[in-house]
Protein backbone atom coordinates (compact mmCIF):
# COMPACT_ATOMS: atom_id res chain seq x y z
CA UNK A 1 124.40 94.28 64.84
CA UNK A 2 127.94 95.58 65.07
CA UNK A 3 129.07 98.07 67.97
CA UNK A 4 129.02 101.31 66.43
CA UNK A 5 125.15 100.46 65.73
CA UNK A 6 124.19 99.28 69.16
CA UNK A 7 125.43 102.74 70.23
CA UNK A 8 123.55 104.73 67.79
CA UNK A 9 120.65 102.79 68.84
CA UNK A 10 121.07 103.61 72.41
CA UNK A 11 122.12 107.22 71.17
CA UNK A 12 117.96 107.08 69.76
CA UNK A 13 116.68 105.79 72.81
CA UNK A 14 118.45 107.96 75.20
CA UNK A 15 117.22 110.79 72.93
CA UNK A 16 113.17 109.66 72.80
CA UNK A 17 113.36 108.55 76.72
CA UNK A 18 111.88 111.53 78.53
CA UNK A 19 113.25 110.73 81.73
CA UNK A 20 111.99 113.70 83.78
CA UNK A 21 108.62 112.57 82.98
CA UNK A 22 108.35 109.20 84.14
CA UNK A 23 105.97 108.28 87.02
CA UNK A 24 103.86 105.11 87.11
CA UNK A 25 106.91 102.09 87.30
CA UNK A 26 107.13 98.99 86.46
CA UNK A 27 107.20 96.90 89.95
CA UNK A 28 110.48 95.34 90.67
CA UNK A 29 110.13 91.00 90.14
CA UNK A 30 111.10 90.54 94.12
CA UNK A 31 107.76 92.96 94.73
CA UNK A 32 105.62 91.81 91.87
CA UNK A 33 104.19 88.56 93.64
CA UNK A 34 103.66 90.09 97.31
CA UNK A 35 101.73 92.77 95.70
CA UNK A 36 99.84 90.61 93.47
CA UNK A 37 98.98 88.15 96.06
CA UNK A 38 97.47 91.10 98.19
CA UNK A 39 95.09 92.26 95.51
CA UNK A 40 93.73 89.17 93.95
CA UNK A 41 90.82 91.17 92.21
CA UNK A 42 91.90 92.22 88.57
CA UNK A 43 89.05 94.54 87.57
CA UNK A 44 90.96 98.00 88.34
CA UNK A 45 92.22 100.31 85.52
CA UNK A 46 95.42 99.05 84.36
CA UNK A 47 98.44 100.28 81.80
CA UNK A 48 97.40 99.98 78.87
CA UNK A 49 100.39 97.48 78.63
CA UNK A 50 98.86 95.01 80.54
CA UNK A 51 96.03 94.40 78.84
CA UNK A 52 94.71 90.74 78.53
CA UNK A 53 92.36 89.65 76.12
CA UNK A 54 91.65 86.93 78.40
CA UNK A 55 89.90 89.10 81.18
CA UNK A 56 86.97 89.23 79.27
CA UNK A 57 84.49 90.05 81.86
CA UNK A 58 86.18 93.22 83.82
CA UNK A 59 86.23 94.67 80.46
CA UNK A 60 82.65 94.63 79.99
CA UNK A 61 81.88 96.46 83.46
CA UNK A 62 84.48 98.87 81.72
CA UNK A 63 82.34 99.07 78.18
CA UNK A 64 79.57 99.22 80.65
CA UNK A 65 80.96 102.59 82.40
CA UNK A 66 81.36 104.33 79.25
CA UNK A 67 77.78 103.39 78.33
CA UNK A 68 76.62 105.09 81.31
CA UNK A 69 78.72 108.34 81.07
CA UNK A 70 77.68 109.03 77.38
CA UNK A 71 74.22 108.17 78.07
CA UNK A 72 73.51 110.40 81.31
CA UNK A 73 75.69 113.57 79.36
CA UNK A 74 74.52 113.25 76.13
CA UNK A 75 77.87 113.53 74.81
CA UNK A 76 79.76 111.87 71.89
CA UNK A 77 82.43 109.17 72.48
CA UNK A 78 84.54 111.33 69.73
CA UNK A 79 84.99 114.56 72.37
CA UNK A 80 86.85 111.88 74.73
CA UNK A 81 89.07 110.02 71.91
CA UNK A 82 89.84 113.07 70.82
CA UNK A 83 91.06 114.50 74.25
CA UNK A 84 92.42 110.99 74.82
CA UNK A 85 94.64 111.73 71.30
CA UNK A 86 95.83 115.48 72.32
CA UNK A 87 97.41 114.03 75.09
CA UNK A 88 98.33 110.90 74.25
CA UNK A 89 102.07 111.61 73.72
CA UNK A 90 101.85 113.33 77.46
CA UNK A 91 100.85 109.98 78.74
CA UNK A 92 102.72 107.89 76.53
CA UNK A 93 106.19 109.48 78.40
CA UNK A 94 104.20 108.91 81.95
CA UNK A 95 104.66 105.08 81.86
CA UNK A 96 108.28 103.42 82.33
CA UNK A 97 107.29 100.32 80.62
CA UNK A 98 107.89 100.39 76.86
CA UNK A 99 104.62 100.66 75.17
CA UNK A 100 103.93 98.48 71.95
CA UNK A 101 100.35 99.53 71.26
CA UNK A 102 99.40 101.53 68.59
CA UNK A 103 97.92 104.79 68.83
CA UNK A 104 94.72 103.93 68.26
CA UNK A 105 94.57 100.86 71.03
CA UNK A 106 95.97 103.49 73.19
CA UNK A 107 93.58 105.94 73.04
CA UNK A 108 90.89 103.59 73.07
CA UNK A 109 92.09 102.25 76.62
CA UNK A 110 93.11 105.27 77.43
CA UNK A 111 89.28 106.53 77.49
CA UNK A 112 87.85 103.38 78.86
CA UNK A 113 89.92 103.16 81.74
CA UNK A 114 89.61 106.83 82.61
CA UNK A 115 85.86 106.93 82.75
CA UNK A 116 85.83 103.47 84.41
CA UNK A 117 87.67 105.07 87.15
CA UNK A 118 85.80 108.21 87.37
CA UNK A 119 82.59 106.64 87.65
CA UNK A 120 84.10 104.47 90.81
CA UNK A 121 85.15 107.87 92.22
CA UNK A 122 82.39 109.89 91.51
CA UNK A 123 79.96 107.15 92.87
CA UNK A 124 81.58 106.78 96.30
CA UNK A 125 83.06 110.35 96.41
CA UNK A 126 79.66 112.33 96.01
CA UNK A 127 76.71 111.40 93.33
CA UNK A 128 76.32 108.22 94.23
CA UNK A 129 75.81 105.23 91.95
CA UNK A 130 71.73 105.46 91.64
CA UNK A 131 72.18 109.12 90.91
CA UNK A 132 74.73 108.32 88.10
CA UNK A 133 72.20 105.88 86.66
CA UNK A 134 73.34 102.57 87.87
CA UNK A 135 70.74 99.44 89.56
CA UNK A 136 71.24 99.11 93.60
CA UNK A 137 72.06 95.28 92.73
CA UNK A 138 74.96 96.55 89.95
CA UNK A 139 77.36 93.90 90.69
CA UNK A 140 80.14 96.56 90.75
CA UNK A 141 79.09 100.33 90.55
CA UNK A 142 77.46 99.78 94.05
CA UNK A 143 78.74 100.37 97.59
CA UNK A 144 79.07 96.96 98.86
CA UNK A 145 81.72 94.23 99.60
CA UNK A 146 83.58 94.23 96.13
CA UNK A 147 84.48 98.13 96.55
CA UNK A 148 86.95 97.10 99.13
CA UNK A 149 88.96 94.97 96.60
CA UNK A 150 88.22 97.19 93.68
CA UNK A 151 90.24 99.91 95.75
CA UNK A 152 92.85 97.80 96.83
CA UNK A 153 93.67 96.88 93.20
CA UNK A 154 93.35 100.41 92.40
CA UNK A 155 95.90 101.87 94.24
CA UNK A 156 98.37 99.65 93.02
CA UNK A 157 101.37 101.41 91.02
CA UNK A 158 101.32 99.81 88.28
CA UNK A 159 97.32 100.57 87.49
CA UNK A 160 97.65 104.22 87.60
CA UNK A 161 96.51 106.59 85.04
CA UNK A 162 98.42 110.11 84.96
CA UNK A 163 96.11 112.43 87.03
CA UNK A 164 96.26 114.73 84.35
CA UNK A 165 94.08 112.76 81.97
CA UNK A 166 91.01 112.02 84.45
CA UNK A 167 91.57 115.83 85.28
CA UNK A 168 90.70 116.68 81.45
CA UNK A 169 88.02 113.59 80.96
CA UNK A 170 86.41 114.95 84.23
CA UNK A 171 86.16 118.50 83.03
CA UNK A 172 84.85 117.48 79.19
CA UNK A 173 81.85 115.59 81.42
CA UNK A 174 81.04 118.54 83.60
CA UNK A 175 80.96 120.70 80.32
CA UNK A 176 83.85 122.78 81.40
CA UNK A 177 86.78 123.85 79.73
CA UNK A 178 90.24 122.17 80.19
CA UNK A 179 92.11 124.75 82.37
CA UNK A 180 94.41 122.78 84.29
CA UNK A 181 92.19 123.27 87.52
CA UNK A 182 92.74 119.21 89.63
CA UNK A 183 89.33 118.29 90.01
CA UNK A 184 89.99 114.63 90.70
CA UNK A 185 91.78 114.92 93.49
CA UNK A 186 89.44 115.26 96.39
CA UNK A 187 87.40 112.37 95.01
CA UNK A 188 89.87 110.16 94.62
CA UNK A 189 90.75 111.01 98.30
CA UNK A 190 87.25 110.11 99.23
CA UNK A 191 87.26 107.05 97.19
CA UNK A 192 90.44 106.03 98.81
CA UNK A 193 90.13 106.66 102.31
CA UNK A 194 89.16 103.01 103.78
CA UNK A 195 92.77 102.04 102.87
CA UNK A 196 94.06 104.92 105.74
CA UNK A 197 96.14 103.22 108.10
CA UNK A 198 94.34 105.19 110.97
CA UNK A 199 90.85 106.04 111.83
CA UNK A 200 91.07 109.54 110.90
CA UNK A 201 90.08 111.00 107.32
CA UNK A 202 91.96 111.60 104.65
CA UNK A 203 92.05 115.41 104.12
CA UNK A 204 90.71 117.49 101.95
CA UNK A 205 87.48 115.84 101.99
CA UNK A 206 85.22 115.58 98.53
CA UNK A 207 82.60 117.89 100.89
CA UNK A 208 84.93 120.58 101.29
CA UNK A 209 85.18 123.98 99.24
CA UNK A 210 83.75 124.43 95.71
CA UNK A 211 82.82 121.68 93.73
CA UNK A 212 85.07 118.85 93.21
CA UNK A 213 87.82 121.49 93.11
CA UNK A 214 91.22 121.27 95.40
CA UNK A 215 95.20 122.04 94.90
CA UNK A 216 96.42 118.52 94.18
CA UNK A 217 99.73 119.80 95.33
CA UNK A 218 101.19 118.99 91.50
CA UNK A 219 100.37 115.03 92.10
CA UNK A 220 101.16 112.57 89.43
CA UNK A 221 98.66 110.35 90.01
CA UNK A 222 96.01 109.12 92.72
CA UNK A 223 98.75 107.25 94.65
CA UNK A 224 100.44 109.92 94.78
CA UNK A 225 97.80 112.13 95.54
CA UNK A 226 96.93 109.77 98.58
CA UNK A 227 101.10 109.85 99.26
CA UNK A 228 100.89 113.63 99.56
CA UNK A 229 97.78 113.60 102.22
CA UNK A 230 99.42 111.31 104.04
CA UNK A 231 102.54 113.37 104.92
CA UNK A 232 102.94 116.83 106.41
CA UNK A 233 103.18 118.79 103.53
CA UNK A 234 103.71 118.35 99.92
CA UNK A 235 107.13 117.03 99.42
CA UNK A 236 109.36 119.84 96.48
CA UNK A 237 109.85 118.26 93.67
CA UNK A 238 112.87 120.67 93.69
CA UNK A 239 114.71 118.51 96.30
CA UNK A 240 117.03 115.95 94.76
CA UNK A 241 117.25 112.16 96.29
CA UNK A 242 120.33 110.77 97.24
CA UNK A 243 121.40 107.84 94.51
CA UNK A 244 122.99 104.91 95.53
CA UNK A 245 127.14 106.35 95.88
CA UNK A 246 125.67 109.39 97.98
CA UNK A 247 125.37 112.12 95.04
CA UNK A 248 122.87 114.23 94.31
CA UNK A 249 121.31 113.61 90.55
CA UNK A 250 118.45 115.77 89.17
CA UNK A 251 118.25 112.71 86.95
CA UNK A 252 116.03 109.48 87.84
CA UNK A 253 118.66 107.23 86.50
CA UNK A 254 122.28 108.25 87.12
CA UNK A 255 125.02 106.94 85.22
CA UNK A 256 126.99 106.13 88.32
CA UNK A 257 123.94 103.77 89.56
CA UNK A 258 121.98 100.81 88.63
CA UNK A 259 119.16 101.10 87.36
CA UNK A 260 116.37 101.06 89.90
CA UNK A 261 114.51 97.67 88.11
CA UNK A 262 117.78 95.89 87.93
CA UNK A 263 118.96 93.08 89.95
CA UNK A 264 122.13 95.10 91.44
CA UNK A 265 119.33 97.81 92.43
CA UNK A 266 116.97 95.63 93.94
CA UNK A 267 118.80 93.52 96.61
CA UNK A 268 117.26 91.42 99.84
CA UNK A 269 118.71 92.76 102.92
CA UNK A 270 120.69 90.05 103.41
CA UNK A 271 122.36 91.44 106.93
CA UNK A 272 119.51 93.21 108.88
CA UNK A 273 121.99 94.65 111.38
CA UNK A 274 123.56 96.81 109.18
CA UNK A 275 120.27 98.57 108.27
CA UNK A 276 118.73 97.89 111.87
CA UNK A 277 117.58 101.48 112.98
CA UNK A 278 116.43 100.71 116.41
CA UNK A 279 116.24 97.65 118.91
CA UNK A 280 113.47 95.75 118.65
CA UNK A 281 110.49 96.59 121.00
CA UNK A 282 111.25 93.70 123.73
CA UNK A 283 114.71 95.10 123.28
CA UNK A 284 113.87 99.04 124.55
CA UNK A 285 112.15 97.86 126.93
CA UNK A 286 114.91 95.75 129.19
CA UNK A 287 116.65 99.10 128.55
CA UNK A 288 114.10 100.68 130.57
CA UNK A 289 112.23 102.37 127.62
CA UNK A 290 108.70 102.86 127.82
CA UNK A 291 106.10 103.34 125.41
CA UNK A 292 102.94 105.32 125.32
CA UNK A 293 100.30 106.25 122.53
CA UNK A 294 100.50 109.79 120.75
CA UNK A 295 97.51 111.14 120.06
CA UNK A 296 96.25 114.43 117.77
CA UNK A 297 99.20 113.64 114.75
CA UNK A 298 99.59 111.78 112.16
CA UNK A 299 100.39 108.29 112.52
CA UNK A 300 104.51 108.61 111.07
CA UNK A 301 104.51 111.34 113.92
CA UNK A 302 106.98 110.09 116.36
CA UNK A 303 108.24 111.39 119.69
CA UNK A 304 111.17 110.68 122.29
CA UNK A 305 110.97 112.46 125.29
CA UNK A 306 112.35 111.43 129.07
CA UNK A 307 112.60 107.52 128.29
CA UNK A 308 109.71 107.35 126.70
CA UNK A 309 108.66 106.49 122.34
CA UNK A 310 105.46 108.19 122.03
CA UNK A 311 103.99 106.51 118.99
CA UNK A 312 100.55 107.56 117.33
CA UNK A 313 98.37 104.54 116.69
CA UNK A 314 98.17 102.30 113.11
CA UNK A 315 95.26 100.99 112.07
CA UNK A 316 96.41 97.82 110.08
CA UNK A 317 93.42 96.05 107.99
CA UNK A 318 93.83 94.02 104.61
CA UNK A 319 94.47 96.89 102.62
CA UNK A 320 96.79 98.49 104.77
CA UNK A 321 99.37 95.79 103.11
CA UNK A 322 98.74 96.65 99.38
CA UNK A 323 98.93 100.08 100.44
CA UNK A 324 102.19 100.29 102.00
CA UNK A 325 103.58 97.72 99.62
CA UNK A 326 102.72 100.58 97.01
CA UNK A 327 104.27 103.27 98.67
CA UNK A 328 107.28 101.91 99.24
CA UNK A 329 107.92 101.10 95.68
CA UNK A 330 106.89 104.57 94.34
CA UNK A 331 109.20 106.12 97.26
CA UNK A 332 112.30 103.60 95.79
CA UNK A 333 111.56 104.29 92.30
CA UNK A 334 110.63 107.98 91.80
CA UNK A 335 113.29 109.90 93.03
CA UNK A 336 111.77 113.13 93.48
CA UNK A 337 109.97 112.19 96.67
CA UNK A 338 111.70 111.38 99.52
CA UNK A 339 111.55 108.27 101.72
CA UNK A 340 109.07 109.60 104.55
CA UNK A 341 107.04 106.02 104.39
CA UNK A 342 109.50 103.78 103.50
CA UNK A 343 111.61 105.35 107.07
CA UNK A 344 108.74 104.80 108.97
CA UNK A 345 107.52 101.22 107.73
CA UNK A 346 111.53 100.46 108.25
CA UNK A 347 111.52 102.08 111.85
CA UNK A 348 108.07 99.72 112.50
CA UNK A 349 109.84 96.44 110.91
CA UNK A 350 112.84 97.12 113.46
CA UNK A 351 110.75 97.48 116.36
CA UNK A 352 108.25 94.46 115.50
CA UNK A 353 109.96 91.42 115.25
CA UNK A 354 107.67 88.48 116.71
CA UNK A 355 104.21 88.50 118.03
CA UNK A 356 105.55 89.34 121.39
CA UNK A 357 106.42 92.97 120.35
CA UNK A 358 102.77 93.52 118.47
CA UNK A 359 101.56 92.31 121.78
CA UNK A 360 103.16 95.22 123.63
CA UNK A 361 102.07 97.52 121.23
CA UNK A 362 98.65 96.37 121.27
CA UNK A 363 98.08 96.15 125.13
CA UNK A 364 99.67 100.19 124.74
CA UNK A 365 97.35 101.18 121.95
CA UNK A 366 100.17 101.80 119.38
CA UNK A 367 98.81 99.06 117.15
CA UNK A 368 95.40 98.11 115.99
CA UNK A 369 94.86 95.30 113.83
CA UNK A 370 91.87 93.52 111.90
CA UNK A 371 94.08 90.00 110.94
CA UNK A 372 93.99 86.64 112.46
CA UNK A 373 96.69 87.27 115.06
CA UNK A 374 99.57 89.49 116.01
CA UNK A 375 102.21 87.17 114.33
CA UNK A 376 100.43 88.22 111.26
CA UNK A 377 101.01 91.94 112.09
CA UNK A 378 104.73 90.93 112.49
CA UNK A 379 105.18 88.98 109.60
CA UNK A 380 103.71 91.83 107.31
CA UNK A 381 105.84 94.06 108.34
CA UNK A 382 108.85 91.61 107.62
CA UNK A 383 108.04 91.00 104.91
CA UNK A 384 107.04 94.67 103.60
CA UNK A 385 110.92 95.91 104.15
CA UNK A 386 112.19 92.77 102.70
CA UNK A 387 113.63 94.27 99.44
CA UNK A 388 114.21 98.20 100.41
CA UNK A 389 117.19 100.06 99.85
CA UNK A 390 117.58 102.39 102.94
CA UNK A 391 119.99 105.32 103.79
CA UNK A 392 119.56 105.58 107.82
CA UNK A 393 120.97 109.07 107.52
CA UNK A 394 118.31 110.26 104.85
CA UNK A 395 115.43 109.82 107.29
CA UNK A 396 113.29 111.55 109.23
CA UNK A 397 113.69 110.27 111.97
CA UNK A 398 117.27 110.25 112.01
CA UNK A 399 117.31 112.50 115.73
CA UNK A 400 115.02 110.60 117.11
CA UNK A 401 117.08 107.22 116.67
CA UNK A 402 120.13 109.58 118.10
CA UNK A 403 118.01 110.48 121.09
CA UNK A 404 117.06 106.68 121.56
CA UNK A 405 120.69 105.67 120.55
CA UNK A 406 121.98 108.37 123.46
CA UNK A 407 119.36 106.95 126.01
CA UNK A 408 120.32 103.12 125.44
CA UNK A 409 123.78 102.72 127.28
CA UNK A 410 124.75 100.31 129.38
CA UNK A 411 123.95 101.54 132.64
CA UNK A 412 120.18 102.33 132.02
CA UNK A 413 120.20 98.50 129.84
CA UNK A 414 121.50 97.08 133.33
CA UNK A 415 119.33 99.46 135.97
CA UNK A 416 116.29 98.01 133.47
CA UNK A 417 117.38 94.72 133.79
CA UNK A 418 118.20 94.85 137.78
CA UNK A 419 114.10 96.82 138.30
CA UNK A 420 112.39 94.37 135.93
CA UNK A 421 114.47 90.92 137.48
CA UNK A 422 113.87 92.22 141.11
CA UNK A 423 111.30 94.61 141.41
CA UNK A 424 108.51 93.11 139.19
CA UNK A 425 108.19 89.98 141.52
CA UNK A 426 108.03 89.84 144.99
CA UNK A 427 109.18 87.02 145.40
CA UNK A 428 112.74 87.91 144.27
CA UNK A 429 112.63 91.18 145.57
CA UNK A 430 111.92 89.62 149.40
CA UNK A 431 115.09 87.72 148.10
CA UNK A 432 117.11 90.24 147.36
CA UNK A 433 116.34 92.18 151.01
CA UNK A 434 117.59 89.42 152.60
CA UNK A 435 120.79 88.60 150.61
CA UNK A 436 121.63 92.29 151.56
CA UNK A 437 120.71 92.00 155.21
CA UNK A 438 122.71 89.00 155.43
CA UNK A 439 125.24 90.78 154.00
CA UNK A 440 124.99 93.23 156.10
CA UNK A 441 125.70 91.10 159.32
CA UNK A 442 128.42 89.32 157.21
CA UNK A 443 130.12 92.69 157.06
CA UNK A 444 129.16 93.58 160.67
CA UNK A 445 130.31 90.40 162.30
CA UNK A 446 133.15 90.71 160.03
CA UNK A 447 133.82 94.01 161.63
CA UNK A 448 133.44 92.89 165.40
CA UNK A 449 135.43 90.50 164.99
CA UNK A 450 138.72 91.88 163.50
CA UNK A 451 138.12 95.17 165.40
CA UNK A 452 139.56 93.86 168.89
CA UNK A 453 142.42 93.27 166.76
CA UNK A 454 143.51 96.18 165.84
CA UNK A 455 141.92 98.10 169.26
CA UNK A 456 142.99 95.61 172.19
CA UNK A 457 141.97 97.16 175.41
């Protein structure tokens, strides 16, 4: 292939590759194994990329779904193929990866997938699974010990189907009319809420307002949808990210930039310091920091005031990895949010760095864990902000760490040092009273003595 065709085939590619549209990724390599490792269970809806023949039996329970959601409705498989079709070219532009499979494969999984996934929500969300016509002993369309892993695999990134598809599937099953109206939302919320990092719900609720119905703030999908509960407010879509040279680019990929999935992207942090946004907790506190639990916000909430990091508690479980691990991939690779996770996961990872700072934490009810120890809780977050690209100065947090910064100066790092070395043990302080009375009547006898000299009688 000669030059001048190479270009006109990147000409084609540049002009079918709707850009603006993209929003379920293809993981980086350096992330794929961490994530996978964290959600061993492959029975989620996937891409219809990554289908595998070989994973027979998760496609059954799928067949199985869409047995059950034509049989309770009454309604032909056609009306959802045929939905599946009118949008297929919609979802088609959703997915970064290249997708080889022909129209009709797509559909097809298209469908499956999406009612899969809606009887999962719907079961846990509000029905229930006996009242959508499943057995108590279903070996997966029942609450029990498998839902845990079926939503951990779920909220991966790369098994996301665009919200605007389950939206339409949903509505064809209720017998409404597609109107653009995000009825999945709220029960994917539901659904989703044993993977919050703190013991409050997820909000709204799938009880609150009219049925099913709530502003999905213009999500793309159900991680996203999760993303946006998470955080104060909905983030604009209007406000550009910050690429890699400091410009502003309306465009995911700018010219000017590597791509995101590329190797130049996607680099280990090779020299922590130069990204380190804080001390480390042991750190703060020889510089006489304290550090108390906030409570009434949400956990990325994060106050200095008077000396002292008041830090809302985290509820860290097995899924808390997976989730995080998600989040801060969609934050790296769809620019249109902004980094609000992946600064506070970063701010965590440079405050935890052994056991002996979880420990702190712990005894101060900042952190709650379910693992085997605290060095676990340390190592996870270690190992979550391994491969992130951060800009300290397009953070959140960015006073705070000024504040903190501001506080942590030499004299209050040595006053913390002198209180904690003689004031926490008695011992050493009784020592330190009598170097300075003997002192003392060094300087006095010192004073007696050369005093006649210089005043004889």
């Amino acid at each position: 292939m000669s030059i001048i065709e190479k270009i006109n085939q990147a000409r084609q590619g540049e002009a079918s590759s709707p850009w603006e549209t993209l929003s379920i990724y293809r993981v980086p390599n350096a992330s794929v194994t961490l994530i996978r490792s964290l959600t061993p269970l492959r029975l989620s809806p996937s891409a219809p990329t990554t289908a595998d023949a070989a994973a027979f039996a998760p496609w059954i329970h799928k067949w199985r779904s869409l047995y059950h959601a034509l049989d309770r409705t009454g309604r032909d498989v056609r009306l959802y193929l045929d939905a599946a079709r009118f949008l297929e070219d919609r979802a088609r532009s959703c997915y970064e990866a290249p997708i080889s499979m022909s129209s009709d494969a797509f559909v097809e999984s298209l469908v499956l997938d999406s009612i899969f996934a809606l009887e999962l929500f719907r079961g846990v969300a509000r029905e229930g699974f006996r009242g959508l016509g499943y057995s108590p002993n279903d070996p997966v369309f029942a609450v029990r010990g498998i839902m845990h892993s079926l939503q951990r695999n779920m909220i991966m990134l790369e098994n996301q189907l665009p919200l605007f598809v389950l939206d339409w599937i949903l509505t064809l099953q209720l017998g409404y009319e597609p109107s653009g109206s995000y009825l999945v939302a709220p029960l994917s919320l539901r659904f989703f809420n044993p993977l919050m990092p703190t013991d409050e719900l997820l909000r709204p609720t799938a009880s609150s307002g009219p049925l099913y119905e709530v502003d999905s703030g213009g999500a793309l999908h159900c991680i996203d949808v999760f993303r946006h509960n998470l955080l104060p407010c909905p983030t604009p879509a209007s406000i550009p990210r910050l690429t890699c040279r400091g410009k502003q680019s309306a465009r995911p990929f700018a010219a000017a930039c590597p791509t995101p999935f590329s190797d130049a992207w996607w680099l280990p942090i090779t020299n922590k310091r130069r990204w380190q946004l804080i001390h480390r907790v042991v750190d703060l506190r020889d510089a006489g920091i304290k550090f108390r639990r906030r409570t009434g916000v949400r956990f990325w909430d994060i106050e200095f005031k008077d000396g002292v990091l008041y830090i809302p508690c985290l509820l860290i479980h097995d899924g808390t990895k997976s989730l995080f691990l998600n989040l801060i991939v969609f934050e790296q690779c769809h620019l249109e949010c902004d980094n609000h996770i992946t600064s506070y996961l970063t701010f965590m990872d440079n405050l935890i760095n052994s056991d002996v700072d979880v420990r702190y934490l712990h005894a101060n009810e900042i952190i709650e864990h379910w693992l085997g120890s605290d060095g676990e809780v340390a190592v996870m977050f270690n190992r979550l902000c391994q491969e992130v690209m951060f800009d300290r100065h397009d953070c959140y947090l960015s006073e705070l760490l000024e504040q903190v910064r501001y506080y942590n100066n030499k004299w209050n790092t040595w006053r913390a040092s002198f209180n904690h070395k003689y004031f926490s043990n008695p011992l050493a302080f009784i020592s330190l009273i009598a170097v300075v009375v003997l002192l003392l009547l060094i300087a006095a006898h010192t004073v007696y003595t050369v005093y006649p000299y210089y005043k004889p009688k």
